[in-house]
Coordinates of C-alpha atoms and ligand atoms in Angstrom, one line a residue:
M1 CA 21.7 -3.5 2.5
I2 CA 18.5 -1.4 2.5
L3 CA 14.9 -2.2 3.1
V4 CA 12.5 -0.3 0.9
I5 CA 8.8 -0.2 1.8
D6 CA 6.0 1.1 -0.5
V7 CA 2.6 1.4 1.3
G8 CA -0.4 1.4 -1.0
N9 CA -4.0 1.5 -0.1
T10 CA -4.3 -2.3 -0.7
N11 CA -0.8 -3.7 -0.4
I12 CA 2.5 -3.0 1.3
V13 CA 5.4 -4.1 -0.9
L14 CA 8.8 -4.6 0.8
G15 CA 12.1 -5.1 -0.9
I16 CA 15.8 -5.6 0.1
Y17 CA 18.5 -4.1 -2.1
E18 CA 22.2 -4.6 -2.0
G19 CA 23.5 -1.7 -4.1
K20 CA 21.4 -1.8 -7.3
K21 CA 20.4 -5.4 -6.9
L22 CA 17.0 -6.4 -5.6
L23 CA 17.6 -9.5 -3.5
D24 CA 14.1 -10.2 -2.4
S25 CA 10.6 -8.7 -2.3
W26 CA 7.4 -9.4 -0.5
R27 CA 3.8 -8.2 -0.6
I28 CA 1.5 -8.0 2.5
G29 CA -1.9 -6.5 3.0
T30 CA -2.3 -2.9 4.2
E31 CA -4.1 -3.0 7.5
I32 CA -4.5 0.3 9.2
H33 CA -5.3 -1.3 12.6
K34 CA -2.0 -3.4 12.7
T35 CA 0.5 -2.2 15.2
S36 CA 4.2 -1.5 14.7
D37 CA 4.9 -4.7 16.7
E38 CA 2.7 -6.8 14.5
Y39 CA 4.4 -5.4 11.4
G40 CA 7.7 -5.9 13.1
M41 CA 6.9 -9.6 13.6
I42 CA 5.7 -10.1 10.0
V43 CA 8.9 -8.5 8.7
N44 CA 10.9 -10.6 11.1
Q45 CA 9.3 -13.8 9.8
L46 CA 9.8 -12.9 6.2
F47 CA 13.5 -12.2 6.9
N48 CA 13.8 -15.5 8.8
F49 CA 12.2 -17.5 6.0
S50 CA 14.6 -16.0 3.4
N51 CA 17.7 -16.1 5.7
Y52 CA 18.2 -12.4 6.1
K53 CA 19.1 -10.7 9.4
I54 CA 17.5 -7.5 10.6
S55 CA 21.0 -6.4 11.5
D56 CA 22.0 -6.6 7.8
I57 CA 19.8 -3.6 7.0
N58 CA 21.4 -0.2 7.5
Q59 CA 18.6 2.0 6.2
V60 CA 14.9 1.8 5.8
V61 CA 13.2 3.8 3.1
I62 CA 9.4 4.3 3.1
S63 CA 6.9 5.8 0.8
S64 CA 3.2 5.8 1.8
V65 CA -0.1 7.1 0.6
V66 CA -1.7 5.8 3.8
P67 CA -0.7 8.2 6.6
T68 CA -1.7 5.9 9.6
A69 CA 0.2 3.0 8.2
M70 CA 3.2 5.3 7.5
Y71 CA 3.4 6.3 11.2
T72 CA 3.2 2.7 12.3
L73 CA 6.0 1.6 9.9
E74 CA 8.2 4.5 10.9
H75 CA 7.9 3.4 14.4
M76 CA 8.5 -0.2 13.4
A77 CA 11.8 0.9 11.7
K78 CA 13.0 2.8 14.7
K79 CA 12.2 -0.1 17.1
Y80 CA 13.2 -3.1 15.2
F81 CA 15.8 -1.8 12.7
K82 CA 17.2 0.9 15.1
C83 CA 17.2 3.4 12.3
E84 CA 15.6 6.7 11.5
P85 CA 13.8 5.8 8.2
L86 CA 14.0 8.0 5.2
V87 CA 10.3 8.8 4.5
V88 CA 9.6 10.2 1.0
G89 CA 8.0 13.6 1.4
P90 CA 8.6 17.3 1.2
G91 CA 12.3 17.9 1.6
T92 CA 13.4 14.6 0.0
K93 CA 15.7 15.0 -2.9
T94 CA 14.1 13.4 -6.0
G95 CA 15.6 15.3 -9.0
I96 CA 12.0 15.8 -10.2
N97 CA 10.5 19.2 -10.4
I98 CA 6.9 19.0 -9.4
K99 CA 4.6 21.2 -11.4
Y100 CA 1.4 20.3 -9.4
D101 CA -0.5 23.4 -8.0
N102 CA 0.4 22.2 -4.5
P103 CA 3.4 19.8 -4.8
K104 CA 2.7 18.4 -1.3
E105 CA -0.6 17.0 -2.6
V106 CA 0.9 14.5 -5.0
G107 CA 0.9 10.9 -3.8
A108 CA 4.4 9.8 -2.7
D109 CA 4.0 6.7 -4.9
R110 CA 3.5 8.8 -8.0
I111 CA 6.6 10.8 -7.3
V112 CA 8.6 7.6 -6.6
N113 CA 7.4 6.1 -9.9
A114 CA 8.3 9.2 -11.7
V115 CA 11.8 9.2 -10.3
A116 CA 12.3 5.6 -11.3
A117 CA 10.9 5.8 -14.8
Y118 CA 12.8 9.0 -15.5
E119 CA 16.1 7.5 -14.4
L120 CA 15.5 4.1 -16.1
Y121 CA 13.9 5.2 -19.4
G122 CA 14.4 9.0 -19.7
G123 CA 11.7 11.6 -20.5
P124 CA 9.3 12.4 -21.9
L125 CA 7.1 9.6 -20.4
I126 CA 3.8 8.6 -19.1
I127 CA 3.4 6.2 -16.1
V128 CA 0.2 4.3 -15.5
D129 CA 0.0 2.7 -12.1
F130 CA -2.8 0.1 -11.7
G131 CA -3.2 0.0 -7.9
T132 CA -6.3 0.6 -5.8
A133 CA -6.7 3.7 -7.9
T134 CA -5.3 4.0 -11.4
T135 CA -2.9 6.9 -11.7
Y136 CA -1.6 8.5 -14.9
C137 CA 1.5 10.7 -14.6
A138 CA 3.2 12.8 -17.2
V139 CA 7.0 13.6 -16.9
S140 CA 8.6 15.9 -19.4
K141 CA 11.9 15.5 -21.3
N142 CA 13.6 17.6 -18.6
G143 CA 12.2 15.7 -15.6
E144 CA 9.3 17.9 -14.7
Y145 CA 6.3 16.2 -13.1
L146 CA 3.6 17.7 -15.2
G147 CA 0.6 16.1 -13.4
G148 CA -1.9 13.6 -14.7
A149 CA -5.1 11.8 -13.9
I150 CA -6.6 9.6 -11.2
S151 CA -9.4 7.1 -11.8
P152 CA -11.1 4.3 -9.8
G153 CA -8.9 1.1 -9.9
I154 CA -10.0 -2.0 -11.8
Q155 CA -10.7 -4.1 -8.7
I156 CA -12.7 -1.3 -7.0
S157 CA -14.7 -0.7 -10.1
M158 CA -15.6 -4.3 -10.2
D159 CA -16.4 -4.3 -6.4
A160 CA -18.7 -1.3 -6.8
L161 CA -20.7 -3.1 -9.5
F162 CA -21.2 -6.1 -7.2
Q163 CA -22.0 -4.1 -4.2
R164 CA -24.6 -1.8 -5.9
T165 CA -26.5 -4.3 -7.9
A166 CA -28.9 -7.1 -6.7
K167 CA -28.0 -9.8 -9.3
L168 CA -24.5 -9.2 -10.4
P169 CA -22.0 -11.6 -8.9
K170 CA -18.4 -11.0 -7.9
V171 CA -16.2 -12.3 -10.8
E172 CA -12.6 -13.0 -11.4
L173 CA -10.6 -10.4 -13.2
V174 CA -9.8 -12.4 -16.3
K175 CA -10.2 -11.4 -19.9
P176 CA -13.0 -13.1 -21.8
E177 CA -12.3 -14.4 -25.4
T178 CA -14.8 -12.0 -27.0
V179 CA -16.2 -8.5 -26.2
I180 CA -19.8 -9.7 -27.0
C181 CA -20.5 -12.2 -24.2
K182 CA -23.4 -14.6 -23.7
N183 CA -23.4 -14.9 -19.9
T184 CA -23.4 -12.6 -16.9
V185 CA -19.9 -13.4 -15.6
N186 CA -18.2 -13.0 -19.0
S187 CA -20.3 -9.9 -19.7
I188 CA -19.0 -8.2 -16.6
Q189 CA -15.4 -9.3 -17.3
S190 CA -15.8 -7.8 -20.8
G191 CA -17.2 -4.5 -19.7
V192 CA -14.7 -4.0 -16.9
I193 CA -11.5 -5.2 -18.7
Y194 CA -12.1 -4.0 -22.3
G195 CA -13.7 -0.8 -20.9
Y196 CA -10.5 -0.3 -18.9
V197 CA -8.3 -0.8 -21.8
G198 CA -10.3 1.8 -23.7
Q199 CA -9.9 4.2 -20.8
V200 CA -6.2 3.7 -20.7
D201 CA -5.6 4.1 -24.4
Y202 CA -7.9 7.2 -24.6
I203 CA -6.3 9.0 -21.6
V204 CA -2.8 8.2 -22.7
S205 CA -3.4 9.4 -26.2
K206 CA -4.9 12.6 -25.0
M207 CA -2.0 13.1 -22.6
K208 CA 0.5 12.6 -25.4
K209 CA -1.3 15.2 -27.5
E210 CA -1.2 17.7 -24.6
M211 CA 2.5 16.9 -24.1
G212 CA 3.0 17.7 -27.8
D213 CA 5.5 14.9 -28.4
D214 CA 5.2 11.7 -30.3
K215 CA 8.1 10.0 -28.6
V216 CA 6.5 9.8 -25.2
K217 CA 7.3 6.4 -23.6
V218 CA 4.4 4.7 -21.8
I219 CA 5.3 2.6 -18.8
A220 CA 2.8 0.6 -16.7
T221 CA 3.2 -0.7 -13.1
G222 CA 1.0 -1.9 -10.2
G223 CA -0.7 -5.1 -9.3
L224 CA -2.9 -5.3 -12.4
A225 CA -0.6 -3.8 -15.0
K226 CA 0.0 -7.0 -17.0
L227 CA -3.7 -7.7 -17.5
I228 CA -4.3 -4.4 -19.2
A229 CA -1.0 -4.0 -21.0
A230 CA -1.6 -7.3 -22.9
E231 CA -4.5 -5.6 -24.6
S232 CA -3.5 -2.0 -24.7
Q233 CA -2.1 -0.3 -27.8
T234 CA -0.4 2.5 -25.9
I235 CA 1.5 0.7 -23.1
Q236 CA 5.0 -0.1 -24.2
I237 CA 6.8 -1.3 -21.1
V238 CA 5.5 -3.1 -17.9
N239 CA 7.8 -2.8 -14.9
G240 CA 6.2 -4.2 -11.8
L241 CA 9.1 -3.1 -9.7
L242 CA 9.0 0.5 -10.6
T243 CA 8.1 1.8 -7.1
L244 CA 10.8 -0.3 -5.4
E245 CA 13.4 0.9 -7.9
G246 CA 12.3 4.5 -7.3
L247 CA 12.8 4.0 -3.5
R248 CA 16.3 2.7 -4.1
I249 CA 17.2 5.6 -6.4
I250 CA 15.8 8.1 -3.9
Y251 CA 18.0 6.5 -1.2
E252 CA 21.0 7.0 -3.4
K253 CA 20.1 10.7 -3.9
N254 CA 19.6 11.3 -0.2
K255 CA 22.1 9.0 1.6
Q256 CA 24.7 11.7 2.3
G257 CA 22.3 13.4 4.6
L258 CA 21.4 10.2 6.5
G259 CA 23.0 9.2 9.8
D260 CA 24.7 5.9 9.0
Ligands
ADP1 N1 0.7 -10.0 -8.1 C1 -0.5 -9.7 -8.3 N2 -1.2 -10.3 -9.3 C2 -2.5 -10.0 -9.6 N3 -3.2 -9.0 -9.0 C3 -2.5 -8.3 -8.0 C4 -1.2 -8.6 -7.7 N4 -0.8 -7.7 -6.7 C5 -1.9 -6.9 -6.5 N5 -2.9 -7.3 -7.3 C6 -4.2 -6.6 -7.3 O1 -4.0 -5.3 -7.7 C7 -4.7 -4.4 -7.0 C8 -3.9 -3.5 -6.1 O2 -2.6 -3.4 -6.7 P1 -1.4 -2.7 -5.9 O3 -0.5 -2.2 -6.9 O4 -0.9 -3.7 -4.8 O5 -2.2 -1.5 -5.2 P2 -1.8 -0.4 -4.1 O6 -0.5 0.1 -4.4 O7 -2.9 0.6 -4.2 O8 -1.8 -1.1 -2.7 C9 -5.6 -5.2 -6.1 O9 -6.8 -5.3 -6.7 C10 -4.9 -6.6 -6.0 O10 -5.8 -7.6 -5.8
PAZ2 C1 -4.1 8.3 -6.1 C2 -3.6 7.4 -4.9 C3 -4.8 7.1 -4.0 C4 -3.1 6.1 -5.5 O1 -2.8 5.2 -4.5 P1 -2.7 3.6 -4.6 O2 -3.7 3.2 -5.7 O3 -1.3 3.3 -5.1 O4 -3.0 3.0 -3.3 C5 -2.4 8.1 -4.1 O5 -1.4 8.3 -5.0 C6 -2.9 9.3 -3.4 O6 -3.5 9.3 -2.4 N1 -2.6 10.5 -4.0 C7 -2.9 11.8 -3.5 C8 -3.6 12.7 -4.5 C9 -2.8 13.0 -5.7 O7 -1.8 12.3 -6.1 O8 -3.1 14.0 -6.3
K3 K1 1.1 1.8 -5.5

């Protein structure tokens, strides 16, 4: 069994795979001040609760866009799982040819998503990941990572509105019935959610045009994917487990070189 860990700016998602099968997954908050021992104890409790043993795991695979948390989790893997974790980065085999100006600059989560989506659905495709930030990534028919776009995430857009105004409250991210709203709470929900749907459909349509292909598949993932996909005209597939799947596939591609 392997333990895969995806460290985002808001959440750390952990999953256990046996072969291709995801046995369990958990989501915990990303806290850069937590120590490797604290993370070790959280993982230990999650394992205990679900009746898994730390010793069942023969490899830990990590992708992170938060460097401090990555070092902490690497250390956690060494200390508690007695293994040298596979950390997605330069040198990791992915099967994806990165066409970014500087390939090292691309967030590991974006690469991992691209690996998963390309393997599961085939290219050409666009991945939209609704995390802390929203990322758009284009992958060609031949598996080239063409690049994409990054915008402020839905929750942080909403948080900024609350923080920088005197009278606007913090509201729940739910879709109001109508776009024209008659109270402040619904008006904010309307602007943020329908505005976001517009952003997604506009960017995806422009990306498709630049890719010069009508058969581009559009896959959404991340904490808030379902909310937007329900309203979007361009998103075709929602796969909330894309990053975990990508980590499993990357493990398969790299396991020969690992010491177990
Ligand atoms: N299961 C969920 N249901 C609804 N919202 C979620 C869920 N998981 C995460 N979120 C929200 O999605 C946003 C972050 O998504 P996530 O994909 O975990 O981000 P990151 O990868 O950047 O840590 C946050 O605003 C969080 O509150
Ligand atoms: C864009 C991101 C902040 C998204 O992270 P997330 O929302 O998943 O926490 C992350 O992928 C990142 O730090 N990327 C580096 C810059 C780039 O991809 O070009
Ligand atoms: K993410």
